[in-house]
GROMACS .gro file of C-alpha atoms in nm:
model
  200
    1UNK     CA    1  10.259  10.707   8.144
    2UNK     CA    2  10.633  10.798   8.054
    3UNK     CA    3  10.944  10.532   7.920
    4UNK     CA    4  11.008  10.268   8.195
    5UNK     CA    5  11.359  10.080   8.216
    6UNK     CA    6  11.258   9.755   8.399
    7UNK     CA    7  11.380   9.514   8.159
    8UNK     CA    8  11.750   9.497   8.230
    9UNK     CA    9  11.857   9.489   7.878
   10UNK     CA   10  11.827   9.793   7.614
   11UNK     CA   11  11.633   9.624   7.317
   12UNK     CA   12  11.409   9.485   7.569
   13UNK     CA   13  11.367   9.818   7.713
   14UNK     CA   14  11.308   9.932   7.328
   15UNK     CA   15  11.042   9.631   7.292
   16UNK     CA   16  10.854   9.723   7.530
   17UNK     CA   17  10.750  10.046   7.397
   18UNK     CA   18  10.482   9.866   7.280
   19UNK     CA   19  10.265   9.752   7.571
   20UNK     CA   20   9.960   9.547   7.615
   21UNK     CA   21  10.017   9.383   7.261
   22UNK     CA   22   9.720   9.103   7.322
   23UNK     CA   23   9.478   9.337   7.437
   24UNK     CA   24   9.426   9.741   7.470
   25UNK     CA   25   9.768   9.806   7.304
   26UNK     CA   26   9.939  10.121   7.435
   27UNK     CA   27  10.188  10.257   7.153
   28UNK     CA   28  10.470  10.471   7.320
   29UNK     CA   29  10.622  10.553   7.024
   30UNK     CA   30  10.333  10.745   6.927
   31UNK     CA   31  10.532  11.020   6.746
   32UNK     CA   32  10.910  11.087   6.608
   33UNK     CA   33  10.926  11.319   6.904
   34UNK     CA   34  10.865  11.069   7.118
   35UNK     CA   35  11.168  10.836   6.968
   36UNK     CA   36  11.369  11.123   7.031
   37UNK     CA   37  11.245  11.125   7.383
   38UNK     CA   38  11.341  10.800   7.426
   39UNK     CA   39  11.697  10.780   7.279
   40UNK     CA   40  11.801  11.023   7.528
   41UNK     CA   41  11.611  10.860   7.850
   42UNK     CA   42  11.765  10.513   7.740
   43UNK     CA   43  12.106  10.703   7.785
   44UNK     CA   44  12.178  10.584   7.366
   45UNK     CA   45  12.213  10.951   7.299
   46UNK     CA   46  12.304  11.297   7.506
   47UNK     CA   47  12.061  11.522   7.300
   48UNK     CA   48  11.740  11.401   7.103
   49UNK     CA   49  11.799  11.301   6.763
   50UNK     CA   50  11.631  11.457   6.452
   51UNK     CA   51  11.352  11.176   6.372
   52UNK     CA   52  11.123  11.190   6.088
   53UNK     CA   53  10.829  10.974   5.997
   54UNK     CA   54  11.009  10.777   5.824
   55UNK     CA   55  11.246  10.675   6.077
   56UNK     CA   56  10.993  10.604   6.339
   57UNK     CA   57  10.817  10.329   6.094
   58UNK     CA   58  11.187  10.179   6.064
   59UNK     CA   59  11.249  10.184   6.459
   60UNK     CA   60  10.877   9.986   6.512
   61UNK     CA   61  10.965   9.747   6.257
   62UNK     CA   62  11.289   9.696   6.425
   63UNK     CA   63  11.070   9.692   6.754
   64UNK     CA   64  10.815   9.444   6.593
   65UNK     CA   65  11.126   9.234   6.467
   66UNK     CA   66  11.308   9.208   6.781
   67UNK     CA   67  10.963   9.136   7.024
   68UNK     CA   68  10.906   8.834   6.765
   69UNK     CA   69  11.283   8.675   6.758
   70UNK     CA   70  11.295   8.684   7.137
   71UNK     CA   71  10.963   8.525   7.180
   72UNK     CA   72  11.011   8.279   6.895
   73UNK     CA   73  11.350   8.177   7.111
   74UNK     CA   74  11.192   8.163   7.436
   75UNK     CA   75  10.921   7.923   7.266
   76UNK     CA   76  11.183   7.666   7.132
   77UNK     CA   77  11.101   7.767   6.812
   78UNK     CA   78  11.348   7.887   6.519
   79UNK     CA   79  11.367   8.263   6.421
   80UNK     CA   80  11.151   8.422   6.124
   81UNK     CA   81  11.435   8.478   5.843
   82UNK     CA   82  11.274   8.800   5.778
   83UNK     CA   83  11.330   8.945   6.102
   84UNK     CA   84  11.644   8.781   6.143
   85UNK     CA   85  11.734   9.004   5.890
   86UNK     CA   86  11.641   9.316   5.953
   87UNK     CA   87  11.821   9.300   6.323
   88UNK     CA   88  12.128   9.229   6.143
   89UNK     CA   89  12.105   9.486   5.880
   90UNK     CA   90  12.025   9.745   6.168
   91UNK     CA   91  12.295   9.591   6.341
   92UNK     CA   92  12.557   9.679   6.086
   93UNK     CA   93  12.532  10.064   6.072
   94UNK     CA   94  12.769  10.316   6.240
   95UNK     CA   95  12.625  10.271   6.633
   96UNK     CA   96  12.629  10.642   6.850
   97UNK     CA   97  12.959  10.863   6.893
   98UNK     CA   98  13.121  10.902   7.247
   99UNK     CA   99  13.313  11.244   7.313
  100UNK     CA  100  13.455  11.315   7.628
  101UNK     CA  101  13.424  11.641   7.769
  102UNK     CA  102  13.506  11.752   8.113
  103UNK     CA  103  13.108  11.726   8.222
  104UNK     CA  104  13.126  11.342   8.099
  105UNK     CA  105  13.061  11.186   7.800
  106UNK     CA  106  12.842  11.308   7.542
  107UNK     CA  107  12.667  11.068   7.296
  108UNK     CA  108  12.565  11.171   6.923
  109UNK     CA  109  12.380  11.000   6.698
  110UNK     CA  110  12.127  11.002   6.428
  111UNK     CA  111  11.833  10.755   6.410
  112UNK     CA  112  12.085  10.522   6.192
  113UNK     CA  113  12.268  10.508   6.516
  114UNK     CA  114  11.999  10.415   6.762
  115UNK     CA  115  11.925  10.164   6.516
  116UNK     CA  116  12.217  10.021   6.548
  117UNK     CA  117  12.253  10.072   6.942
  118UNK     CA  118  11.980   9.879   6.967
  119UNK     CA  119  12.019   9.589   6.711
  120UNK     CA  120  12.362   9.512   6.898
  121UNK     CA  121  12.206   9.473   7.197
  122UNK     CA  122  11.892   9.240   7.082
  123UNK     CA  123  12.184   9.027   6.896
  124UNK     CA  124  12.391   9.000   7.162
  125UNK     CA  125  12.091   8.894   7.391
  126UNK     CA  126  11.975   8.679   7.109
  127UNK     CA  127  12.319   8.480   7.127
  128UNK     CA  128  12.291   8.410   7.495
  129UNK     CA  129  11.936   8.300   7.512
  130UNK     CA  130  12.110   7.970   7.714
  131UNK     CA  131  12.254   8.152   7.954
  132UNK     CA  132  11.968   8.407   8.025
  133UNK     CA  133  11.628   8.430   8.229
  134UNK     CA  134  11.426   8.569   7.994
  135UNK     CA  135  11.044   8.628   8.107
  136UNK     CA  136  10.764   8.770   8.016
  137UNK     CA  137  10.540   8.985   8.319
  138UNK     CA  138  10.328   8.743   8.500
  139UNK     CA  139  10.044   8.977   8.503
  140UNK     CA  140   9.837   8.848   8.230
  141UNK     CA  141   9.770   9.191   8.042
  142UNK     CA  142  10.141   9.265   8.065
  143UNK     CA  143  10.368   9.171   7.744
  144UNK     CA  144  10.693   9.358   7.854
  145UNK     CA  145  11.015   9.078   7.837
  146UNK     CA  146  11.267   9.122   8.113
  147UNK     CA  147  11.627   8.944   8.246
  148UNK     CA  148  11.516   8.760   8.567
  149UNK     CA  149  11.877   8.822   8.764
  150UNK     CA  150  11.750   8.716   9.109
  151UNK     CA  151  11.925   8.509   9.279
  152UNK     CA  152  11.687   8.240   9.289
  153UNK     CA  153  11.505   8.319   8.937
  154UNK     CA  154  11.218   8.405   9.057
  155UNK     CA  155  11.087   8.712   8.989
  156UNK     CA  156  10.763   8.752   8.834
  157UNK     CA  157  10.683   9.116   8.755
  158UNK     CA  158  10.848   9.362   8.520
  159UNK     CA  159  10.835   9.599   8.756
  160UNK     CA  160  10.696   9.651   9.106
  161UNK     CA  161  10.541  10.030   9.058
  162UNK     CA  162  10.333   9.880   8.760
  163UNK     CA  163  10.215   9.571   8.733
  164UNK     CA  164  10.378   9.413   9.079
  165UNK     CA  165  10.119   9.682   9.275
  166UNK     CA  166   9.825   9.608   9.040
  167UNK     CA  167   9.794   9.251   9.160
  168UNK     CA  168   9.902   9.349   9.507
  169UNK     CA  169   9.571   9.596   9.504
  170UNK     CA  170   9.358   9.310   9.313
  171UNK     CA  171   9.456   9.053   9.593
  172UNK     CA  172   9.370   9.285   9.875
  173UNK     CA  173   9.030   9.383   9.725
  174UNK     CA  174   8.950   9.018   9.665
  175UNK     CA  175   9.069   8.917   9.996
  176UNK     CA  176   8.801   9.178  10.156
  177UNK     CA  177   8.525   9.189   9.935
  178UNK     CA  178   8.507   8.807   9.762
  179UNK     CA  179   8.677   8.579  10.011
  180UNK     CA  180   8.950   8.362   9.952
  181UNK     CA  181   8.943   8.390   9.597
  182UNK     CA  182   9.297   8.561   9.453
  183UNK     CA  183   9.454   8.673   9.145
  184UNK     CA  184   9.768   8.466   9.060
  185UNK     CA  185  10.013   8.447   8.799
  186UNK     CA  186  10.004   8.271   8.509
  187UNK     CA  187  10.184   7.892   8.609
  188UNK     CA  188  10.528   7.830   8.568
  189UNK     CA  189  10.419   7.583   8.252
  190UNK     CA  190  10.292   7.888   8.010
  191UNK     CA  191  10.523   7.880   7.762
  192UNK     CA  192  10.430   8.292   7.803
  193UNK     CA  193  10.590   8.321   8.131
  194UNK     CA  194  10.857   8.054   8.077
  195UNK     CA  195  11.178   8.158   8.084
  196UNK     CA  196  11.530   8.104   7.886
  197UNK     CA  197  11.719   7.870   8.099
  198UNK     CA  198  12.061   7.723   8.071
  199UNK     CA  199  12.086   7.344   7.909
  200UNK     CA  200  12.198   7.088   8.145
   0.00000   0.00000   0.00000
């Protein structure tokens, strides 16, 4: 399956390259091609960067870094120093170029730059973790993080095409073949599925 942008928010997006983290863990970022791949379908840059080996273990461990503050801060629970730090040191390099041509804008950048594309965004979600809906899928296999920005808060999926349809089809099957017996989402209570909400 190819990049998905479901999570309203561009280190989110970036975290959840990563997918089923507590169980069969599906690694997007396979490859530096694939980093490439995925600068340009996040719109960060125009045409795919050159990415080495190298760079790719610094993006995951940016990745890594980033999943960890946002779930530490949706637990109530302070941020690891250590990651802390590398989002800010990421977050301090020269972010992509903009160029305007007549066909648009065209953005350049070298891994350095997605880096720091990406860094920016986790800090400034980071600083507005009152303010912000932040959830993880309700599907229990599913670890992506999203914004919730429905009106009422209370959307439960990532996305509808993935996970949304999978317990859709589960319901349906259980409905005919088992009874009344369903597949739900995990409670409102799980501090997994909680979300960031504003301070009274």
């Amino acid at each position: 399956m190819g990049f998905v942008f479901v999570s309203g928010n561009l280190a989110l997006d970036f975290a959840g390259t990563l997918k089923w983290r507590r169980s069969d863990q599906d690694e997007l970022l396979a490859t530096p091609a694939d980093l490439s791949r995925w600068a340009v379908e996040a719109g960060v840059t125009t045409e795919p960067p050159p990415v080495g080996d190298a760079d790719l273990r610094r993006l995951r461990t940016l990745r890594e870094a980033i999943y960890r503050l946002v779930i530490e801060g949706m637990n109530d629970r302070p941020w690891p120093e250590d990651d802390l730090h590398v989002v800010n040191k990421e977050a301090a390099g020269a972010p992509p170029g903009l160029r305007l041509t007549p066909a648009g804008l065209v953005r350049t950048g070298d891994p350095t730059a997605l880096a720091a594309a990406v860094s920016r965004s986790a800090a400034e979600l980071l600083a507005e973790q009152g303010r912000l809906r932040v959830k993880e899928c309700a599907f229990d296999d599913c670890t992506r993080l999203f914004i919730d920005r429905s009106r009422g808060g209370n959307r439960q999926w990532c996305g509808m095409e993935e996970c949304g349809n999978r317990v859709k089809v589960a319901n349906y099957r259980s409905r005919k073949n088992a009874g009344p017996r369903t597949l739900v989402p995990r409670r409102t209570g799980d501090l997994r599925s909680a979300g960031w909400t504003a301070s009274p």
